[in-house]
Short mmCIF file of C-alpha atoms and ligand atoms in Angstrom, two decimals:
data_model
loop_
_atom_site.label_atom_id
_atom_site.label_comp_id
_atom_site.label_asym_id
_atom_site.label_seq_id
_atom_site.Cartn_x
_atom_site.Cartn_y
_atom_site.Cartn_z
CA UNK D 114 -34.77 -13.23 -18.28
CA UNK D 115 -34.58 -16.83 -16.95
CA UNK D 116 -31.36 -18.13 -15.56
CA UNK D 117 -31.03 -21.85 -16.66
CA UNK D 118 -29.63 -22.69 -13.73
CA UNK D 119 -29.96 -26.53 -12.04
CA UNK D 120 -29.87 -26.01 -8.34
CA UNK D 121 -30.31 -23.46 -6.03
CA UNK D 122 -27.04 -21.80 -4.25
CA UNK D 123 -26.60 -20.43 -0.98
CA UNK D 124 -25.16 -17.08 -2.31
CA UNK D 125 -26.38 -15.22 -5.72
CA UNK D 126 -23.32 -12.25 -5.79
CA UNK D 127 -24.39 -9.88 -8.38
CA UNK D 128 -20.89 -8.19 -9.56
CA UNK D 129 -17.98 -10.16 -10.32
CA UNK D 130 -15.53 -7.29 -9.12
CA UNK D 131 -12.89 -7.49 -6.67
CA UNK D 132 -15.53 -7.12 -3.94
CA UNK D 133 -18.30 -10.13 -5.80
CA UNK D 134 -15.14 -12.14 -6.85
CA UNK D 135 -13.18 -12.35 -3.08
CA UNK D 136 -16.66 -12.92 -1.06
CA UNK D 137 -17.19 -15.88 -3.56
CA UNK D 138 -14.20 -17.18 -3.28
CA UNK D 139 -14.19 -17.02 0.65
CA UNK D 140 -17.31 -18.52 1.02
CA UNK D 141 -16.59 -21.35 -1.55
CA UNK D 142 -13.74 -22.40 0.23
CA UNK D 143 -16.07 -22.87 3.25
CA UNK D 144 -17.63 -24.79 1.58
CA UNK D 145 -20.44 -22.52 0.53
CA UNK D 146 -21.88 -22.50 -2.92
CA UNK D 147 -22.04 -18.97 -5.04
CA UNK D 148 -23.66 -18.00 -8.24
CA UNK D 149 -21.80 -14.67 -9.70
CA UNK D 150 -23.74 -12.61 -12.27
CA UNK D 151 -22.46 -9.26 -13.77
CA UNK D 152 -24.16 -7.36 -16.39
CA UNK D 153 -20.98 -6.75 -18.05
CA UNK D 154 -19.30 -8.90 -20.17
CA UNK D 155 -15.98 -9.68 -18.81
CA UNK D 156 -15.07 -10.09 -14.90
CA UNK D 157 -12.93 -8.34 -12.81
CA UNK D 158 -15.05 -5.02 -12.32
CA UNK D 159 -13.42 -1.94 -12.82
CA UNK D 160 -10.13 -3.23 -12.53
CA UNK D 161 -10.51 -5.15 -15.53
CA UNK D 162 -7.56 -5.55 -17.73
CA UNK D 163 -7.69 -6.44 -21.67
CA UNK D 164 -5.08 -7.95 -23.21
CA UNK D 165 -4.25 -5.36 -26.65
CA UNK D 166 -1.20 -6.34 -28.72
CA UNK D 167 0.59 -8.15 -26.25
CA UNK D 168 0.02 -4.91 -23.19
CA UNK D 169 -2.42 -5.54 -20.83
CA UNK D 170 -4.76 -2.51 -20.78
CA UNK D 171 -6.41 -0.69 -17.40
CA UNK D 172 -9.83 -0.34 -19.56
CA UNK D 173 -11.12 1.54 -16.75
CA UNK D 174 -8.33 3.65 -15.34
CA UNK D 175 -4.98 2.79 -14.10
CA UNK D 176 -5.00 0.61 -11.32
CA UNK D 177 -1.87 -0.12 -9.03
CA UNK D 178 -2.29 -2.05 -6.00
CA UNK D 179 -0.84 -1.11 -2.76
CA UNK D 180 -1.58 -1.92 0.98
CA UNK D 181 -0.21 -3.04 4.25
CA UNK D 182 -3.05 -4.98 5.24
CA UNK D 183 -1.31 -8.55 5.52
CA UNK D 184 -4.29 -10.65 5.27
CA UNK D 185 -5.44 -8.75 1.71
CA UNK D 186 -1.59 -9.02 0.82
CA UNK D 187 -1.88 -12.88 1.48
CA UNK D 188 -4.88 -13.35 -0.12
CA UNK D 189 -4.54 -11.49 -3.09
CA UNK D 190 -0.92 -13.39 -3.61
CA UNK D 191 -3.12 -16.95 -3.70
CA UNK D 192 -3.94 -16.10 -7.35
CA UNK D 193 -1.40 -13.91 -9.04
CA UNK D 194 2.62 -12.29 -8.33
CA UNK D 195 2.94 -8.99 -7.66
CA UNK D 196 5.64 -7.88 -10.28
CA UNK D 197 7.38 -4.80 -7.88
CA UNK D 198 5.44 -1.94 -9.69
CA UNK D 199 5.94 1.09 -7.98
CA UNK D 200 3.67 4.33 -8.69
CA UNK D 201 6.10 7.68 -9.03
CA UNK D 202 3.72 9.90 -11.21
CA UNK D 203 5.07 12.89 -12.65
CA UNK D 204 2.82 15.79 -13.66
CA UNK D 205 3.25 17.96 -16.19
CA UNK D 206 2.75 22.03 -15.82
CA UNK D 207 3.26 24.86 -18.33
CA UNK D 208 5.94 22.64 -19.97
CA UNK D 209 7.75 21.28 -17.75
CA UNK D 210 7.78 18.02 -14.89
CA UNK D 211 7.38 18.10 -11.75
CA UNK D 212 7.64 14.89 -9.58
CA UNK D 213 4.82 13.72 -7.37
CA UNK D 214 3.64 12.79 -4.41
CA UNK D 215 4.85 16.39 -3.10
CA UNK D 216 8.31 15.80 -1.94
CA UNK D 217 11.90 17.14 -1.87
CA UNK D 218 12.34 16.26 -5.62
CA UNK D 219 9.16 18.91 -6.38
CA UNK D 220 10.37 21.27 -4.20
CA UNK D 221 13.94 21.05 -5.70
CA UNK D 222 12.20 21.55 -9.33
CA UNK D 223 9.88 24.48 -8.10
CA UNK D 224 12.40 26.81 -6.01
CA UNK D 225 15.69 24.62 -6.36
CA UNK D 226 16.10 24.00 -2.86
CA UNK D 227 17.79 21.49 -1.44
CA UNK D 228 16.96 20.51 2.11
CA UNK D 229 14.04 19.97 4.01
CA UNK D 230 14.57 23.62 6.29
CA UNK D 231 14.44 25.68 2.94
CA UNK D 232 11.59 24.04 1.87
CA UNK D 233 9.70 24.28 4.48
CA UNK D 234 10.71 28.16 5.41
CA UNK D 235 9.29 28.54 1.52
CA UNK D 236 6.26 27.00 2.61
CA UNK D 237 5.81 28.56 5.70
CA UNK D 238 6.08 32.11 4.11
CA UNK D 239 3.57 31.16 1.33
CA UNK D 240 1.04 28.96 3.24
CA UNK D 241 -2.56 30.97 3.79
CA UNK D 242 -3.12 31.92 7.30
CA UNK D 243 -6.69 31.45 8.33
CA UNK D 244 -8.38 29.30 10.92
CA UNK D 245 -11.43 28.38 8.52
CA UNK D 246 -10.96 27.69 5.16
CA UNK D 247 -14.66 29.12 3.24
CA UNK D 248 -13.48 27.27 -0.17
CA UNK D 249 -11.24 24.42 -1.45
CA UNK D 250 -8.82 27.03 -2.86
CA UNK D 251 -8.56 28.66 0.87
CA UNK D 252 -7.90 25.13 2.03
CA UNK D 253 -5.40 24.26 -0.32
CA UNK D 254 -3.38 27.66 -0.08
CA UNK D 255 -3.40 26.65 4.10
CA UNK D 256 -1.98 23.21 3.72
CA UNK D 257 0.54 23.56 0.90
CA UNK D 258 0.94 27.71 0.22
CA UNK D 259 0.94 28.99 -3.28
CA UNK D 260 3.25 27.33 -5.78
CA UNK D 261 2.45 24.11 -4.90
CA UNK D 262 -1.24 24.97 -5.08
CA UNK D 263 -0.98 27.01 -8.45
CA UNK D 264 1.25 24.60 -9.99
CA UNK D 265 -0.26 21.08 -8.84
CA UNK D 266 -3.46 21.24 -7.23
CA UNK D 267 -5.46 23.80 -8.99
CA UNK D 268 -6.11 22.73 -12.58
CA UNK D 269 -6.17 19.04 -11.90
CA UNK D 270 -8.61 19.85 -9.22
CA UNK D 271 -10.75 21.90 -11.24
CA UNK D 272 -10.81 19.56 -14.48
CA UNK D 273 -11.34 16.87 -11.96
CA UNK D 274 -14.84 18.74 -10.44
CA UNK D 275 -15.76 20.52 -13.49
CA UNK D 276 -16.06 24.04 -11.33
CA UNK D 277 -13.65 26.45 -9.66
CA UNK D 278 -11.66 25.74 -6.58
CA UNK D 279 -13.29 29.00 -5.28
CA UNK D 280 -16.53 27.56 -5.79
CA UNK D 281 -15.13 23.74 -4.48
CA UNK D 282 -16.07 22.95 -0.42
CA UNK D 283 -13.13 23.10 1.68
CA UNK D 284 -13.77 19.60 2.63
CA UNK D 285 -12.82 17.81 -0.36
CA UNK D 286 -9.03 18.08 0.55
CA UNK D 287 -8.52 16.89 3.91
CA UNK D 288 -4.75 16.69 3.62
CA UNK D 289 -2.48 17.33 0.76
CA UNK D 290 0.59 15.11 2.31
CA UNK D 291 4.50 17.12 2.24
CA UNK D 292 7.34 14.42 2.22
CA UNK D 293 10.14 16.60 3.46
CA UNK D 294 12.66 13.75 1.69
CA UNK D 295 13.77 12.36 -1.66
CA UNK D 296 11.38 9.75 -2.20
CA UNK D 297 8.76 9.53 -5.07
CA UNK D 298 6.81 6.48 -4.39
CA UNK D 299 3.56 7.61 -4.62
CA UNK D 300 2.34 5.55 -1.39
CA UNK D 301 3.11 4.51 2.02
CA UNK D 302 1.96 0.85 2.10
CA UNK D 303 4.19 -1.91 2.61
CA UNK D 304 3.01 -4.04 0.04
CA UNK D 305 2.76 -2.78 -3.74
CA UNK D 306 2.49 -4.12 -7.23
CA UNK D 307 0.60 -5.15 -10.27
CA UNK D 308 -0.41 -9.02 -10.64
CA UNK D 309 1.77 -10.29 -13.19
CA UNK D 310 -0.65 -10.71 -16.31
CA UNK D 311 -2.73 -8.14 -15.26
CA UNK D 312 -6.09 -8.63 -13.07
CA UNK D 313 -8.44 -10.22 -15.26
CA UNK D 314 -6.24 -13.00 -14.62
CA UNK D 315 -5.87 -12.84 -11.30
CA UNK D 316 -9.60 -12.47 -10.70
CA UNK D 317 -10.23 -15.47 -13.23
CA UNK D 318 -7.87 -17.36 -10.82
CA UNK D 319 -9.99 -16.15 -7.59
CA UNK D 320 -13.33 -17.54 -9.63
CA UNK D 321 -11.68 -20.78 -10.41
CA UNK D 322 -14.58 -23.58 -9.94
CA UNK D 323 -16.90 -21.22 -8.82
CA UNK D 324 -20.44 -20.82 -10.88
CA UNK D 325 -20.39 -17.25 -13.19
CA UNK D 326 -22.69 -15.90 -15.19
CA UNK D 327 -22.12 -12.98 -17.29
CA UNK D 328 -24.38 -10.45 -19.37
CA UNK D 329 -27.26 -10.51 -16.76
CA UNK D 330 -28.32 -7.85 -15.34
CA UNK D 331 -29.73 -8.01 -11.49
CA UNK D 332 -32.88 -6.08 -12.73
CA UNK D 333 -34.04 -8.60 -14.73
CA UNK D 334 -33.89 -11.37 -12.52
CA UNK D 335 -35.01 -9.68 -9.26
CA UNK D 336 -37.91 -11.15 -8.77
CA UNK D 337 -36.54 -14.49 -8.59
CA UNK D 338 -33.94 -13.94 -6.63
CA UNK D 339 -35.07 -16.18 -3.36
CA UNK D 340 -35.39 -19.01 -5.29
CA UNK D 341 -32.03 -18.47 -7.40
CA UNK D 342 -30.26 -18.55 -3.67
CA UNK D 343 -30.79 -18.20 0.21
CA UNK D 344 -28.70 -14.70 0.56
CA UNK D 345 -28.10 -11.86 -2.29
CA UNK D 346 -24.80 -9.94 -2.47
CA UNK D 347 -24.98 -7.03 -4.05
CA UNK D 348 -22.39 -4.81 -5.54
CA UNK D 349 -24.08 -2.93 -7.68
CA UNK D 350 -25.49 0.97 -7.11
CA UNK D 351 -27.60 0.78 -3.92
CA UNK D 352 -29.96 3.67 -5.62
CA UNK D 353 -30.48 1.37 -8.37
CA UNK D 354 -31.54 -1.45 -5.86
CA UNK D 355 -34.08 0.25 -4.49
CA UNK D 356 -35.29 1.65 -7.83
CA UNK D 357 -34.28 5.06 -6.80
CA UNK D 358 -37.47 5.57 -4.61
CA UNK D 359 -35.58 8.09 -2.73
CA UNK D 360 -33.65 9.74 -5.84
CA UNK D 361 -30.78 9.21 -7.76
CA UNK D 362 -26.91 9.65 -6.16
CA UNK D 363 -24.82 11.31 -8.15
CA UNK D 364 -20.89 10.44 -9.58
CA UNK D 365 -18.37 12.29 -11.25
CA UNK D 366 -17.26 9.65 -14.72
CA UNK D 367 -14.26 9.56 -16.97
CA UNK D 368 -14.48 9.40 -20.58
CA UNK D 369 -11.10 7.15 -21.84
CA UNK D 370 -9.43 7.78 -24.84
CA UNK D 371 -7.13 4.91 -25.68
CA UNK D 372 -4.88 4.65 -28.93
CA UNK D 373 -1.81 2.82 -30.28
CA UNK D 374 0.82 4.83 -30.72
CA UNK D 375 4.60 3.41 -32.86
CA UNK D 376 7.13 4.74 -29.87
CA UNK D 377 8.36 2.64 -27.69
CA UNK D 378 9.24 5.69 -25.15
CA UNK D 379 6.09 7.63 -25.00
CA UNK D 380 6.22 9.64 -21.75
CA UNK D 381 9.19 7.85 -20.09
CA UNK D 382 6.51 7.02 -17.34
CA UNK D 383 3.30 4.86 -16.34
CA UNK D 384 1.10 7.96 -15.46
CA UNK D 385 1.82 11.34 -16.08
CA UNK D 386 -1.29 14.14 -14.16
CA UNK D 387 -1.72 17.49 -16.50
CA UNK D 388 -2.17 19.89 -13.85
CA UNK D 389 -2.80 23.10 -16.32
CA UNK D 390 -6.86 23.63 -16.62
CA UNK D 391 -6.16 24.58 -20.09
CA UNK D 392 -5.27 20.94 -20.70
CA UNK D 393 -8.87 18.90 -21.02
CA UNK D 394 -7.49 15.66 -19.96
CA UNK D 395 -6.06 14.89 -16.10
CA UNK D 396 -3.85 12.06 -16.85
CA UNK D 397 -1.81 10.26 -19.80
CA UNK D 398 -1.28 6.23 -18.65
CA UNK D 399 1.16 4.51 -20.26
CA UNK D 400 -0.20 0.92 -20.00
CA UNK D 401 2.82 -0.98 -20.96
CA UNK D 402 4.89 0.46 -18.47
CA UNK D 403 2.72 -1.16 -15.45
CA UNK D 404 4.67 -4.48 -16.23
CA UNK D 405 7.95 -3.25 -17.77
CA UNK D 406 7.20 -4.02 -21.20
CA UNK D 407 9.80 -3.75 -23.73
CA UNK D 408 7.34 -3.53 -27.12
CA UNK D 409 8.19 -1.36 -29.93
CA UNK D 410 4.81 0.61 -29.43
CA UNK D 411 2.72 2.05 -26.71
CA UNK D 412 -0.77 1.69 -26.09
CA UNK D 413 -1.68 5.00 -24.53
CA UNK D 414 -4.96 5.93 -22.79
CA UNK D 415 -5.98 10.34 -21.81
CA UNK D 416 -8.20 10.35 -19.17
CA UNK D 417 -10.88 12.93 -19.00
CA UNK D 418 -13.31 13.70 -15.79
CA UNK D 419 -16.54 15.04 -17.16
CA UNK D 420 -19.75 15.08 -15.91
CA UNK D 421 -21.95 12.27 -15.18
CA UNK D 422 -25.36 11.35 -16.16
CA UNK D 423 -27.73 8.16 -15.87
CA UNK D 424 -26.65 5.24 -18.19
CA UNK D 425 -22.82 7.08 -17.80
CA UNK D 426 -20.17 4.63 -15.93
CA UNK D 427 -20.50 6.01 -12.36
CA UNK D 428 -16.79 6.30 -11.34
CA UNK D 429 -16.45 8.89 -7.96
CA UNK D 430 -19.61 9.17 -5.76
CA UNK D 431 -20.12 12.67 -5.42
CA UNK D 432 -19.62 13.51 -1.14
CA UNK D 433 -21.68 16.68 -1.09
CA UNK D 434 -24.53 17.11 1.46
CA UNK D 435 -27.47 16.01 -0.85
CA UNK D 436 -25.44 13.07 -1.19
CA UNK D 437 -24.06 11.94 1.62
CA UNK D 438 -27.53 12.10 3.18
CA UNK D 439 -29.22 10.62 0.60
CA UNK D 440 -26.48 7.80 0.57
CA UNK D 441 -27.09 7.45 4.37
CA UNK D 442 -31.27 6.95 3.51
CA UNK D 443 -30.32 4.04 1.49
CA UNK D 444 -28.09 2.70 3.44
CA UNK D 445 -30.85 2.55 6.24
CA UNK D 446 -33.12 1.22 4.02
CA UNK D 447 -30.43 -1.63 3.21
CA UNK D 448 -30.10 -2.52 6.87
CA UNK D 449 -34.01 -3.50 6.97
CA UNK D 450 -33.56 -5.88 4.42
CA UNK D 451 -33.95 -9.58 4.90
CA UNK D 452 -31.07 -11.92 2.96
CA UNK D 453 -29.51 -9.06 1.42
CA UNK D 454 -25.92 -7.75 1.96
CA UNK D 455 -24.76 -4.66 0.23
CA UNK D 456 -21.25 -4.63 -0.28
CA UNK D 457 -18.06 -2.63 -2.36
CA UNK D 458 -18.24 0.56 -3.75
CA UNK D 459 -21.37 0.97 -5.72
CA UNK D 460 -23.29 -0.72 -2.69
CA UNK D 461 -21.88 1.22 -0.27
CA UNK D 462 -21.60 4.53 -2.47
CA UNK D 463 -17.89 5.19 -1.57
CA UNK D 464 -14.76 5.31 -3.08
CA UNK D 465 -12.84 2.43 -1.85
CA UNK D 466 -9.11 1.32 -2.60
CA UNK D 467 -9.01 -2.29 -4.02
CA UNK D 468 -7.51 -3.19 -0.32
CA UNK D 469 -10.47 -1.72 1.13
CA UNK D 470 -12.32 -3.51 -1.23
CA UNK D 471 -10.95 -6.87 -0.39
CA UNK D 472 -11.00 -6.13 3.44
CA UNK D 473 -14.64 -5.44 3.52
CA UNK D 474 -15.56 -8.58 1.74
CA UNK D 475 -13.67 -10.65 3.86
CA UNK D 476 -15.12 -9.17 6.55
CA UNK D 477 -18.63 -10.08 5.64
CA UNK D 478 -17.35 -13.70 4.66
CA UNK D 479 -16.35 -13.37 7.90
CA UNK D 480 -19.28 -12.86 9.65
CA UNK D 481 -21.36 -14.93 7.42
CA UNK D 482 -19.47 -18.16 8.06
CA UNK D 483 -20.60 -17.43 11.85
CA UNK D 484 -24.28 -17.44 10.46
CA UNK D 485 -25.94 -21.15 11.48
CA UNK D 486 -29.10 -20.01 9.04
CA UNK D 487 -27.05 -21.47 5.73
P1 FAD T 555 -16.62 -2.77 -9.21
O1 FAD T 555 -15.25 -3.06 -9.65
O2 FAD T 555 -17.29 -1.58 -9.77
O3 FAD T 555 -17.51 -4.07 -9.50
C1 FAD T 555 -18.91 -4.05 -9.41
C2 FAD T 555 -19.45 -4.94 -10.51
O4 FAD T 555 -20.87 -5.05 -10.36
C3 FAD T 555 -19.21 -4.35 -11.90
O5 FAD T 555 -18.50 -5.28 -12.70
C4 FAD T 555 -20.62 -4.11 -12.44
O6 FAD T 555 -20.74 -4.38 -13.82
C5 FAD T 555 -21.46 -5.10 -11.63
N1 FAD T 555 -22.86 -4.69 -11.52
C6 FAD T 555 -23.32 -3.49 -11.13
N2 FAD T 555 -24.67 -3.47 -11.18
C7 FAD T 555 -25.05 -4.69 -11.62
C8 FAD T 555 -26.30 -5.27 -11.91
N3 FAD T 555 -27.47 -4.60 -11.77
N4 FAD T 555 -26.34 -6.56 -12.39
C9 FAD T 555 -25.18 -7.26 -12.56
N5 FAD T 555 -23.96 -6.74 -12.31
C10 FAD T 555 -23.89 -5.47 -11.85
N6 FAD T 555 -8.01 1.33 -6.33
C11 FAD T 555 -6.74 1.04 -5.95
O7 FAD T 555 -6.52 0.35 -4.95
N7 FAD T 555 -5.66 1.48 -6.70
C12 FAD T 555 -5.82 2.25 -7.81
O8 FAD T 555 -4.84 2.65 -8.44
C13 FAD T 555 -7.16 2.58 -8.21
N8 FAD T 555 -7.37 3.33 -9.28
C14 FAD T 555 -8.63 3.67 -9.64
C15 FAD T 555 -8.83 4.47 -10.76
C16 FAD T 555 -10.09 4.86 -11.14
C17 FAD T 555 -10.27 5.71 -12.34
C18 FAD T 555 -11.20 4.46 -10.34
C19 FAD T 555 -12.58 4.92 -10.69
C20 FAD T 555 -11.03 3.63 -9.25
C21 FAD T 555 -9.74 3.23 -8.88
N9 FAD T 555 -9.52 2.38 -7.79
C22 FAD T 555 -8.24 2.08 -7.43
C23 FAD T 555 -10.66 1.80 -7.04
C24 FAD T 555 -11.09 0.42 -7.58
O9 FAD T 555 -11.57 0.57 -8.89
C25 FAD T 555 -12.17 -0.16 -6.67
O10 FAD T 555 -11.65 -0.36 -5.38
C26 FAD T 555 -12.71 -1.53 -7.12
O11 FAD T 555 -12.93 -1.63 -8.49
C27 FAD T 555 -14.03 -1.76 -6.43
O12 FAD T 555 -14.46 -3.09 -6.60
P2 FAD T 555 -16.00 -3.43 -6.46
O13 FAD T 555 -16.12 -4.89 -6.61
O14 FAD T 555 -16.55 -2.79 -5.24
O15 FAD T 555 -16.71 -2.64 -7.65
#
């Protein structure tokens, strides 16, 4: 493929998601010039939103923005409003709701108890006493004892990994967070929302005057890259980069299932997690309800983890042995290259919030703008 392109630019950023889109925009204003490419064919990554009846639709996966990072806050408020969303999940078990993250209201709906002392005496005399976990089941059972874990954590879990929690590394749950008060907002940041006309837009504002190209595919214009621009920024897989000379990395995907439905209440919430195993899907999203719409209908998307394999979306990195060290081979090969910068989650292999996302790329902006090569 030939780019018919008339100059050369000082940045080629292959992926116009939030991590391609923020570095360009960064570096434009310093007066920098950026080509963006992405092989798909809209912008915005994976937090892409499509605009479907009048209800802006999370194509890959609901996406709610939260962080108390001022400087991402600030930035991220230069090119859309933040319309007040605030994530309170429910999830759904054997019939009936429960509300999440794991706080009084859950514990009032599991035992009926009504202060923080009687929930956590229930806890205490459930909780699994052992100093090292051997599975994720033995981990869960220590951090949150047995109703929570049976009720919550298991199924989703499972459906989420495709195995058994018995056969799950302990690892994989760190923490499982208790909030021993009333309060179901789903996270601690100071700053949360969804940009008012979803984030398509916003991106599109972030790319405003800057150079994009869309439907190419970094592959296919490798080879000319140095003469396309001085420095590459690349945010796609870093396995992929290197042709997968050391082997592939390996992601758990989502299949989406997305219809139209003619209520105008579906669930009575944005997201609602189906914790029973039984249940194929992890999640129902109720897209309108991101930005309080008032339509007659609902567009409605089930979200189901499956198994992922080459020329699948990659969605979770997979944080295993094999591939953490194999991530950690590529990302030393990375470091030897010359006018190459490996950035957001793909070229990094890690799951990263959109914050995170934004943080890192202005981070490198950062330190670029020091560089006197350009
Ligand atoms: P991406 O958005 O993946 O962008 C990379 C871009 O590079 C893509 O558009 C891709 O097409 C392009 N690309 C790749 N390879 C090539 C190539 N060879 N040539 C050209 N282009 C290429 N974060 C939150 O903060 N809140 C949430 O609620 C939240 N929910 C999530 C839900 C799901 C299901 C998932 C999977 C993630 C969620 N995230 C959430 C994380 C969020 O999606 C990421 O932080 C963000 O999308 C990462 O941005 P990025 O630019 O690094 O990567």
């Amino acid at each position: 493929m030939v780019l018919n392109i008339s100059k050369k630019y000082d940045y080629l950023v292959v992926g116009a998601g939030l991590f391609g889109s923020a570095f360009a925009r960064i570096m434009t204003d310093k007066g920098k010039s950026c080509l963006v490419i992405d092989k798909r064919d809209h912008i915005a990554g994976n937090a892409h939103t499509k605009c479907v009846d009048g209800i802006n639709v999370h194509e890959y996966g609901a996406h709610i923005f939260h962080t108390s990072n001022d400087d991402v806050w600030e930035f991220v408020n230069r090119f859309a409003k933040f319309n007040g969303f605030v994530n309170s999940p429910l999830a759904y078990y054997k019939g009936r709701y429960y509300h999440l993250p794991f706080n009084m209201n859950t514990f009032h709906e599991l035992w009926g108890v009504n202060t923080a002392e009687e929930a956590k005496a229930k806890i205490a005399e459930q909780r699994l006493d052992v100093d090292e976990p051997k599975n994720l089941e033995e981990q869960a059972l220590k951090l949150v004892g047995k109703d929570v874990y049976e009720t919550l954590v298991k199924g989703y879990t499972e459906k989420q990994w495709g195995r058994d929690c018995k056969e799950l590394p302990s690892f994989i749950i760190k923490r499982l967070p208790l909030r021993f008060e009333f309060d179901n907002n789903y996270f601690n940041d100071k700053y949360q929302g969804i940009p008012v006309g979803g984030y398509t837009k916003m991106v599109e504002n972030m790319l405003a005057g800057i150079d994009v190209k869309l439907g190419v595919d970094f592959a296919e214009i490798k080879a000319d890259q140095l003469k396309i621009a001085t420095k590459t920024v690349y945010t796609g897989a870093i396995d992929e980069y290197f042709d997968f000379c050391l082997g592939h990395l390996e992601y758990r995907t989502l299949r989406f299932e997305t219809e139209r439905v003619e209520q105008k209440d579906y669930q009575n919430s944005a997201v609602v997690n189906y914790t029973e195993r039984e249940i194929p899907f992890t999640r129902i999203i109720d897209h309108k309800r991101f930005e309080f719409g008032e339509q007659e209908y609902s567009i409605i998307t089930r979200e189901y983890p499956s198994e992922w394999k080459e020329g699948m979306e990659p969605y979770y990195p997979v944080n295993d042995a094999r591939n953490s060290e194999l991530a950690l081979k590529y990302a030393c090969l990375a470091k030897e290259q010359n006018d190459i910068l490996f950035g957001g989650r793909l070229g990094t292999y890690s799951y990263l919030d959109m914050d995170k996302v934004i943080a890192s790329a202005m981070e490198l902006a950062g330190k670029e703008s020091n560089d006197k090569a350009l």
